[in-house]
CSV table of C-alpha atoms in Angstrom, one decimal:
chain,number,residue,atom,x,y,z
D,21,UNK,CA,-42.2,-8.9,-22.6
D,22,UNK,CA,-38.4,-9.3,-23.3
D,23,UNK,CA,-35.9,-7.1,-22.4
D,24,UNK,CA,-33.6,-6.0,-24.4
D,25,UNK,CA,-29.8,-7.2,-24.8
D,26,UNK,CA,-28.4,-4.0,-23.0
D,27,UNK,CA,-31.3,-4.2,-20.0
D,28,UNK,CA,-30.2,-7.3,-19.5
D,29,UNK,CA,-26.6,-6.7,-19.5
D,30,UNK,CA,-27.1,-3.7,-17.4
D,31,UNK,CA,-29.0,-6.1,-14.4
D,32,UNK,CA,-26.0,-8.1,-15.0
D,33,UNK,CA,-23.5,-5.8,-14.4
D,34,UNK,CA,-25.8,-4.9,-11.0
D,35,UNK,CA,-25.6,-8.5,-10.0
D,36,UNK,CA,-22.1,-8.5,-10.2
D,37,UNK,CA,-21.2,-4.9,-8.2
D,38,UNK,CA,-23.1,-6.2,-5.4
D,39,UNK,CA,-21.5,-9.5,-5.1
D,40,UNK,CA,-18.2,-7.9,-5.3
D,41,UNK,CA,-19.5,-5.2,-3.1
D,42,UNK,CA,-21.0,-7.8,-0.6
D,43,UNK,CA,-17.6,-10.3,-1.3
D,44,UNK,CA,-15.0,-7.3,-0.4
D,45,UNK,CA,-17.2,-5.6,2.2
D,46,UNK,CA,-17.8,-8.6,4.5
D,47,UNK,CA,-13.9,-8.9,4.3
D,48,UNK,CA,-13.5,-6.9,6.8
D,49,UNK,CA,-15.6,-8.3,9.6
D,50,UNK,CA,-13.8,-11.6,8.4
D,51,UNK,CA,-10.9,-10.3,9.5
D,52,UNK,CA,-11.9,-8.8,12.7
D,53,UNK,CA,-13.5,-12.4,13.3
D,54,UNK,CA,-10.2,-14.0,12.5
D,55,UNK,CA,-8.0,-11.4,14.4
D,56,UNK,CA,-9.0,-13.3,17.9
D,57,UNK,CA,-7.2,-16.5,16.7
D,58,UNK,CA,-4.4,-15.6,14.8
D,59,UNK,CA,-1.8,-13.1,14.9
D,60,UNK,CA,-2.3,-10.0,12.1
D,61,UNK,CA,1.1,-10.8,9.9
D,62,UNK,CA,0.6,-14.6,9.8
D,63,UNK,CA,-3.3,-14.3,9.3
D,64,UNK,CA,-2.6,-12.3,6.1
D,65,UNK,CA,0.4,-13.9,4.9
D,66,UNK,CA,-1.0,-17.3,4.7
D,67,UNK,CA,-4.0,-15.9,3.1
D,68,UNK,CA,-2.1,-14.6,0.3
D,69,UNK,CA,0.4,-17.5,-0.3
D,70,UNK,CA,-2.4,-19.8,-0.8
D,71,UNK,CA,-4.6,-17.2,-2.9
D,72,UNK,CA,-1.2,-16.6,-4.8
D,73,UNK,CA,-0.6,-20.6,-5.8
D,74,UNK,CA,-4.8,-20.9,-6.3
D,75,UNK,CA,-4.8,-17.6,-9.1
D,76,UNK,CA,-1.1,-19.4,-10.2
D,77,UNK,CA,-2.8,-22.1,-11.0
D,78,UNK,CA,-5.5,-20.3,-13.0
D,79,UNK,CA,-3.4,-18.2,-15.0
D,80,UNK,CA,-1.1,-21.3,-16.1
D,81,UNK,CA,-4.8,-22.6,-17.6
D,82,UNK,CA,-5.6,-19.1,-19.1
D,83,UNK,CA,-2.4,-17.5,-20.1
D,84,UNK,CA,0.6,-18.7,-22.1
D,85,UNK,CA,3.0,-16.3,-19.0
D,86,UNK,CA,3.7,-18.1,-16.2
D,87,UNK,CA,6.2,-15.7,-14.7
D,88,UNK,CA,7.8,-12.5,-15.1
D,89,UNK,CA,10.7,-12.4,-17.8
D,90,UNK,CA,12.0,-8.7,-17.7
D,91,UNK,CA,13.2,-6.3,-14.8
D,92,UNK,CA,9.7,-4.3,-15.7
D,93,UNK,CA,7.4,-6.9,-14.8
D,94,UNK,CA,9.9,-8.1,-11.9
D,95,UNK,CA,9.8,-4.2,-10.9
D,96,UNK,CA,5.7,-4.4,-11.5
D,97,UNK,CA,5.6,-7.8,-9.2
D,98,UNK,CA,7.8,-6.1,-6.8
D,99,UNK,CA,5.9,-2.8,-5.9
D,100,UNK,CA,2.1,-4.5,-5.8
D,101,UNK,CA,3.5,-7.1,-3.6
D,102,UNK,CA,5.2,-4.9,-1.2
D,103,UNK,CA,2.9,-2.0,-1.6
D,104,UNK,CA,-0.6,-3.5,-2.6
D,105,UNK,CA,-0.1,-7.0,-0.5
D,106,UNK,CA,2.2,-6.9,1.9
D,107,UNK,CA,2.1,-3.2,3.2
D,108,UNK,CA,-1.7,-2.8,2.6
D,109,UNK,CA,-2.6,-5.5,4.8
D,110,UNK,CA,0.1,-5.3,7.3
D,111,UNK,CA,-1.6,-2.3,8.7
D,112,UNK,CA,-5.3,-3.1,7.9
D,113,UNK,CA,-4.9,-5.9,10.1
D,114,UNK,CA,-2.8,-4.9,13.2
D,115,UNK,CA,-4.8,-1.7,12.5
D,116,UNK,CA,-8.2,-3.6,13.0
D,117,UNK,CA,-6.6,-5.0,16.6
D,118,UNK,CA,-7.7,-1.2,17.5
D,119,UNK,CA,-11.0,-0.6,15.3
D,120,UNK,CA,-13.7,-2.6,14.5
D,121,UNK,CA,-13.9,-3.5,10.5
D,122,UNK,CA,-17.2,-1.4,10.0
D,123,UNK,CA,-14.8,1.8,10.7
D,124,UNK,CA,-11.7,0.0,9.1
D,125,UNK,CA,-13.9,0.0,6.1
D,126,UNK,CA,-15.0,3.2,5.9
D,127,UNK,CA,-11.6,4.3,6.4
D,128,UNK,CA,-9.7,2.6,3.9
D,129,UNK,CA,-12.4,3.4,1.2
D,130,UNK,CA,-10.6,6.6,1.2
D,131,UNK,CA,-7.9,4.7,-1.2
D,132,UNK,CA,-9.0,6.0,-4.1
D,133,UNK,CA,-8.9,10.0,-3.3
D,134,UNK,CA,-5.2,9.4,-1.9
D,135,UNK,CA,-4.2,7.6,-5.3
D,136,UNK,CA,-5.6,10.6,-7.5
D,137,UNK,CA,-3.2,12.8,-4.6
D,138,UNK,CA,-0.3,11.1,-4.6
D,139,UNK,CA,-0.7,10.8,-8.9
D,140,UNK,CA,-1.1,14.2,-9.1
D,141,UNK,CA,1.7,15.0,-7.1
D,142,UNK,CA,4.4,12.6,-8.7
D,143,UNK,CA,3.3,11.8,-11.9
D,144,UNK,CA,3.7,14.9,-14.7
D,145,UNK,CA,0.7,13.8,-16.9
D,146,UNK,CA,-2.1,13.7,-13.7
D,147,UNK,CA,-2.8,17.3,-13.1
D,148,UNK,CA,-3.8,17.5,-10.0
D,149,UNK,CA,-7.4,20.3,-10.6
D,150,UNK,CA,-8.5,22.4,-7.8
D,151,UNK,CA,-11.4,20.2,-7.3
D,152,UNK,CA,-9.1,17.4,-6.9
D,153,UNK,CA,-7.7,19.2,-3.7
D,154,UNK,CA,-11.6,20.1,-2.7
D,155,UNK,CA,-12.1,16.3,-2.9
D,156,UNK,CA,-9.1,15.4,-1.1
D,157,UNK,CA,-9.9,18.2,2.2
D,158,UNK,CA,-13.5,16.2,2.1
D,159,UNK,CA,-11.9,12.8,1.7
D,160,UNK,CA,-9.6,13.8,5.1
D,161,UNK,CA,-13.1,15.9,7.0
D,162,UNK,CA,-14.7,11.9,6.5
D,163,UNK,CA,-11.8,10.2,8.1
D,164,UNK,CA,-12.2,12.8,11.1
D,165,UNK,CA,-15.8,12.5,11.7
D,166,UNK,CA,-15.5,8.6,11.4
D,167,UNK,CA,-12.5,8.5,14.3
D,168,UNK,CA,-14.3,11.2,16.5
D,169,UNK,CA,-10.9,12.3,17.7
D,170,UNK,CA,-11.6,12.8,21.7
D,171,UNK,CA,-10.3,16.4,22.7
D,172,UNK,CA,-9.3,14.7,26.1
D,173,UNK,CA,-6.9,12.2,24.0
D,174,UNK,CA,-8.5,9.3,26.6
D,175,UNK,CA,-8.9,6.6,22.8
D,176,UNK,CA,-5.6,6.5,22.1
D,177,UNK,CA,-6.3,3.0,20.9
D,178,UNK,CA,-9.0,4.0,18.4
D,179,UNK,CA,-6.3,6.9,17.0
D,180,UNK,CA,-3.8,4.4,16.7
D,181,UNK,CA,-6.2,1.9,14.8
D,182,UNK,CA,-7.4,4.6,12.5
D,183,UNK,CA,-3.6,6.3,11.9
D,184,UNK,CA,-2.5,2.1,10.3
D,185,UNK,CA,-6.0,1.5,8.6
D,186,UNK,CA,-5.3,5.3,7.3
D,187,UNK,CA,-1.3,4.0,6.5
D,188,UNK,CA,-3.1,1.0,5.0
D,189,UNK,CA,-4.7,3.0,2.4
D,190,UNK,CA,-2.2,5.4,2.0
D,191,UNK,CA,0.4,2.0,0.9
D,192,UNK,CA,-1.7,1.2,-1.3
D,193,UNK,CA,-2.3,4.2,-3.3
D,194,UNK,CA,1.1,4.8,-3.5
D,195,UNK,CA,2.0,1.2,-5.0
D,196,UNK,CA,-1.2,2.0,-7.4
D,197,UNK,CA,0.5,5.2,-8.8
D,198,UNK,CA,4.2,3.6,-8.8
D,199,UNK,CA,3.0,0.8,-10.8
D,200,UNK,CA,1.4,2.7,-13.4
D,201,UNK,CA,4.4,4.0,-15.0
D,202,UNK,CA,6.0,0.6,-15.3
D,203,UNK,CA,5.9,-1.1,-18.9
D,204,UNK,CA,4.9,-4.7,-18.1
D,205,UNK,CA,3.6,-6.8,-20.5
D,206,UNK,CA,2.4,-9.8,-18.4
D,207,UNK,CA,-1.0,-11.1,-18.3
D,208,UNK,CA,-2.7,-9.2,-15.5
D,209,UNK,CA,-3.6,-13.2,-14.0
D,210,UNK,CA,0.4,-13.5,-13.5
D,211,UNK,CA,1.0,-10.2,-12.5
D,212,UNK,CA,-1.3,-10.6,-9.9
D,213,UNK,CA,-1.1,-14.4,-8.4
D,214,UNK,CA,2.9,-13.4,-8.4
D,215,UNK,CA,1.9,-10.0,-6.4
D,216,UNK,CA,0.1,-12.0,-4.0
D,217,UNK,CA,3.2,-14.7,-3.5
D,218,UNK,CA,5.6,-11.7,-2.9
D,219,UNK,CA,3.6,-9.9,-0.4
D,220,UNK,CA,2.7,-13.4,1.4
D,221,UNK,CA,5.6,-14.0,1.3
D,222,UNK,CA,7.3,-10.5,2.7
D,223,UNK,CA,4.5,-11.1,5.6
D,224,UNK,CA,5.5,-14.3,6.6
D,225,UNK,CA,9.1,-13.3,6.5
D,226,UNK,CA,7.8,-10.0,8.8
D,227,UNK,CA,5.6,-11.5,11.5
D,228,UNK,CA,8.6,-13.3,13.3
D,229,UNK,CA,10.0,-9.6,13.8
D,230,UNK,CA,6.6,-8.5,15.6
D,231,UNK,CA,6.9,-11.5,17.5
D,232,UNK,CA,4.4,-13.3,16.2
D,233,UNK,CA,4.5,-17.2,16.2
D,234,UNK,CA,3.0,-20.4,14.8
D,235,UNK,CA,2.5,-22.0,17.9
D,236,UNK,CA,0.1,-18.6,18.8
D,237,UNK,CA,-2.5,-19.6,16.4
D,238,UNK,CA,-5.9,-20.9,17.6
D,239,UNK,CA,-6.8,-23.4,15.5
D,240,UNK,CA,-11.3,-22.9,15.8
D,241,UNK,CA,-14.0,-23.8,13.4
D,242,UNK,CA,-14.2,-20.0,13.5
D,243,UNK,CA,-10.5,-19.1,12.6
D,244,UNK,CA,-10.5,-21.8,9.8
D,245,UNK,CA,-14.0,-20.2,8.2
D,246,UNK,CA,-12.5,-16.9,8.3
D,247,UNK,CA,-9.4,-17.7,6.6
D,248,UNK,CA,-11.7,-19.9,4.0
D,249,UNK,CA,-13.8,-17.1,3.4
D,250,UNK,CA,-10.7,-14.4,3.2
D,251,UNK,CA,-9.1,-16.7,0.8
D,252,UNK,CA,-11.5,-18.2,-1.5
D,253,UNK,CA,-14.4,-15.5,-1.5
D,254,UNK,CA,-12.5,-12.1,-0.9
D,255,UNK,CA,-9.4,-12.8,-2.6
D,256,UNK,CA,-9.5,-15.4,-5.3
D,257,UNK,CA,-13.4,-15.1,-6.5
D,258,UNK,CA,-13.3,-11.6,-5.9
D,259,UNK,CA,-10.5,-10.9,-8.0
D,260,UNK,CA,-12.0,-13.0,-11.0
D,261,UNK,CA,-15.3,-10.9,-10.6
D,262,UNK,CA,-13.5,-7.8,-10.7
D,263,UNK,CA,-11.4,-8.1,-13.7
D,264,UNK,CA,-15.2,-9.5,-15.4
D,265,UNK,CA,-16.7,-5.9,-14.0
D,266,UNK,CA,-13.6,-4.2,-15.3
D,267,UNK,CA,-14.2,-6.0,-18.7
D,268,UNK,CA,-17.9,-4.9,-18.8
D,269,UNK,CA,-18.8,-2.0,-17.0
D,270,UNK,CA,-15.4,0.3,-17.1
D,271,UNK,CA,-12.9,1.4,-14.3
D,272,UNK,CA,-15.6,4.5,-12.7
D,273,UNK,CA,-18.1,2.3,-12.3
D,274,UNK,CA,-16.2,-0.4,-10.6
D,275,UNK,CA,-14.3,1.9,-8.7
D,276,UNK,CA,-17.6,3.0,-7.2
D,277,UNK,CA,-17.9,-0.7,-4.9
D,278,UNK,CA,-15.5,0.9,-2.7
D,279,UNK,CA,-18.2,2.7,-1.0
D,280,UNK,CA,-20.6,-0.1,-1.5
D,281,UNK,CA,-17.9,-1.8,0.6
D,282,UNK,CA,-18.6,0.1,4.1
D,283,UNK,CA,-22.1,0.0,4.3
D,284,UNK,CA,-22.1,-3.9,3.5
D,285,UNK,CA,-19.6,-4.2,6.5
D,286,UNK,CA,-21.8,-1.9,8.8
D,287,UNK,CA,-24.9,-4.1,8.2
D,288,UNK,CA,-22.9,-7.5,8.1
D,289,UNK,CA,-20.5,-6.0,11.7
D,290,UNK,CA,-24.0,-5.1,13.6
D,291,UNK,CA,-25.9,-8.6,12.4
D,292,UNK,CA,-22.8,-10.9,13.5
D,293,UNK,CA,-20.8,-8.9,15.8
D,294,UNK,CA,-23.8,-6.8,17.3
D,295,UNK,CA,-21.4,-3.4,16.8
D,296,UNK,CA,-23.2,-0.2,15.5
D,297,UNK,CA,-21.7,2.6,14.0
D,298,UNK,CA,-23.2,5.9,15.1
D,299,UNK,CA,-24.4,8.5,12.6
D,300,UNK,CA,-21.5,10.6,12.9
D,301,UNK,CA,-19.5,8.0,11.3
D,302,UNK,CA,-22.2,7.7,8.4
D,303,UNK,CA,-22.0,11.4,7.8
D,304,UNK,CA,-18.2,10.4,7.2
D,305,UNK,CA,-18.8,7.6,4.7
D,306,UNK,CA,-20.8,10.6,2.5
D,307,UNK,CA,-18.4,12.9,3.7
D,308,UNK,CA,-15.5,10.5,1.8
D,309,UNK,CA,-17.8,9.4,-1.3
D,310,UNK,CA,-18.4,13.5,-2.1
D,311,UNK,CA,-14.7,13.8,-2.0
D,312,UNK,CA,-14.2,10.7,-4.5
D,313,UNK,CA,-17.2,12.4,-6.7
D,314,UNK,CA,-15.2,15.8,-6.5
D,315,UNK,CA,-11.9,14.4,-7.9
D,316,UNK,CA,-14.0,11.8,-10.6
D,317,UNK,CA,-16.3,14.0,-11.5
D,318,UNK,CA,-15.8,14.1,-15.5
D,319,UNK,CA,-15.7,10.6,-15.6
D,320,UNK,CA,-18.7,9.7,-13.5
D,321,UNK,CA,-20.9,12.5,-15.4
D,322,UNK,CA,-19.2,10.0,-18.1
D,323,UNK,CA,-21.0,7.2,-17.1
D,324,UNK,CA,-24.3,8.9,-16.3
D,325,UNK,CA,-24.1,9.9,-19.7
D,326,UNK,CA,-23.6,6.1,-21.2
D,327,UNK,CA,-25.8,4.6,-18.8
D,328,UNK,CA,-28.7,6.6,-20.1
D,329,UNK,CA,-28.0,6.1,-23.7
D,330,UNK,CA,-28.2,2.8,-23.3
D,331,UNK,CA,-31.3,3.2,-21.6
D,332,UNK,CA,-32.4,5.4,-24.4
D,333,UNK,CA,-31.6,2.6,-26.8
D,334,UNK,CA,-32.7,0.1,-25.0
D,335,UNK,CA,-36.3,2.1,-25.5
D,336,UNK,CA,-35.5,2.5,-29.1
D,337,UNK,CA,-35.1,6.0,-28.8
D,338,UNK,CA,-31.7,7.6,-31.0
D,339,UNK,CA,-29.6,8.9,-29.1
D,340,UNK,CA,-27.7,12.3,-30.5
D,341,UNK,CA,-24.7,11.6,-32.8
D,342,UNK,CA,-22.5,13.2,-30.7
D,343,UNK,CA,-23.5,10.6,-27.5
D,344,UNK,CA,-23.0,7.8,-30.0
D,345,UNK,CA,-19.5,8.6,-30.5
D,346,UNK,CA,-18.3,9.5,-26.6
D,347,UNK,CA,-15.9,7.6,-24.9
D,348,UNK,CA,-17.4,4.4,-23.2
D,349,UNK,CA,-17.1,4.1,-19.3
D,350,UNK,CA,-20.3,1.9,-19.4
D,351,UNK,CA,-20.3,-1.5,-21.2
D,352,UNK,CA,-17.2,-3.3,-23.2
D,353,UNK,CA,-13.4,-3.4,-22.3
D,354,UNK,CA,-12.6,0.0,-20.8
D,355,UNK,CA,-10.4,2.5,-22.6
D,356,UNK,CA,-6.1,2.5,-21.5
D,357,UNK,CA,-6.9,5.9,-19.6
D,358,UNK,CA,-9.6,4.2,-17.9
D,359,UNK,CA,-7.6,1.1,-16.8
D,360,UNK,CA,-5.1,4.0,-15.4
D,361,UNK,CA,-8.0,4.8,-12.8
D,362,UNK,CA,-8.2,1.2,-11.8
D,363,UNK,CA,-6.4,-0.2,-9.2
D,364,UNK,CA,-4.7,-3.5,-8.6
D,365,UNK,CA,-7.3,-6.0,-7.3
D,366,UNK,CA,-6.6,-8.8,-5.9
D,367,UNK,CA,-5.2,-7.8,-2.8
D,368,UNK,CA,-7.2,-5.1,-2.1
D,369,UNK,CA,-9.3,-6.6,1.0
């Protein structure tokens, strides 16, 4: 028996969320492999100059914008390089000198909760709801039970990780919500291979100040797979699967792979580094995903809503008029208020 157009789109769609799921989440053990062979500001910013000239290349083939032309999109370049690339990973990865990337993970997939804060707090059309502060306080409870904060103070090393992977995502929402209000018209391919060659290029220009060094790098079989893997898997395949998940399934849904992403770098940290979490720190993955369902409630009831009634059709059952003519969060090119919720990509892990 064949299935039906939409059952086989939906599978699809399935497919792709766990390779981006599995592609972004194993990012972070990449990086805590790499981390022993290269210093955290170089490591990053030679990832994202090469990923930026690769996803150059691409959109010179795909688009007729090779580079910005206005201050907007300059402006637009400017705060996801700094914010989304350069800032981001700066502390993710001096951060994950302190924490191993399982926790790193499950830390910075509090992203999205501190974008719909720092939106509702600066931005006059993103009312900020009371739930939306309920979400937040349970978004904050998860980061505390994944740390375990010792009353003694005797990890100050874990603290410290934690406090830049919590900075990490904290940069990163920020730069999501500034670059909202920006009017850019370039292809999102420019926007974000140029993103990428700013914040390389901002880390390279940074790691001299930390001290770091060329002549510190430990050129290993395993440093060169990890920085093949960052590059070409987590940043430039990963960023065309997103934008082909954004196209299909709609900004909720794909925002949702953000807490795929720490239990795919639990599994992955205890089958290749041997590290387990404890269950504390699992109660504080749920503990974060309730506060991301608090604040995105409307629009994953939304998708609930779609996803059956494609279901329904798939059945041939009719679905209710009123179902036929709601918003789409599931299937085709998302809606501009949907696109809002979504957050630059490609420099994400």
């Amino acid at each position: 028996m064949s299935r039906s157009p939409s059952v086989r789109s939906g599978y699809q769609d399935a497919v792709l969320f766990s390779i981006l799921a599995l592609c972004w989440g194993t990012s972070f053990v990449a990086i805590e492999v790499g981390l022993e062979y290269v210093p955290p500001l170089l490591f990053a910013g030679l990832r994202y100059a090469l990923a930026g000239v690769i996803v150059l290349g691409y959109a010179a083939v795909v688009t007729d914008r090779l580079r910005p032309v206005d201050r907007a999109e300059w402006l637009a370049v400017g705060v996801a390089g700094v914010f989304v690339i350069a800032l981001y990973h700066a502390l993710l990865y001096v951060g994950e000198l302190y924490v191993p990337g399982a926790i790193a993970a499950t830390i910075a997939s509090t992203a999205p909760i501190l974008t719909a804060a720092f939106a509702g707090a600066v931005l006059p059309e993103e009312r900020f709801a009371p739930a939306g502060a309920v979400g937040l306080v349970l978004g904050l409870l998860g980061v505390i039970a994944v740390v375990q904060p010792s009353p003694t103070g005797l990890e100050t090393e874990v603290l410290l990780g934690a406090g830049l992977v919590f900075g990490a995502a904290s940069a990163f929402a920020i730069g999501t919500v500034l670059v909202r209000p920006i009017d850019a018209a370039l292809p999102v391919e420019t926007l974000q291979a140029w993103a990428m060659l700013v914040g390389g290029a901002v880390l390279l220009l940074a790691a001299p100040l930390r001290g770091e060094s060329v002549g510190a790098i430990d050129v290993t079989p395993s440093a060169l797979l990890s920085f093949a893997y960052l590059t070409l898997v987590s940043s430039v395949f990963a960023f065309f699967l997103y934008f082909e998940l954004l196209d299909r399934a709609g900004a909720t849904q794909v925002a949702l792979v953000g807490y795929a992403e720490p239990a795919v770098a639990i599994g992955v940290s205890r089958l290749v580094l041997g590290y387990v979490v404890d269950s504390l720190a699992v109660v504080g993955l749920f503990t974060i995903l309730a506060g991301f369902a608090a604040i995105k409630r409307r629009a994953l009831w939304r998708l609930v809503r779609s996803t059956v009634e494609k279901r329904r059709r798939s059945t041939g059952a009719t679905p209710p008029v009123e179902a036929q003519t709601e918003a789409r969060t599931d299937g085709g090119v998302p809606s501009e208020s949907e696109r809002a919720d979504s957050e630059p990509s490609a420099g994400r892990r």
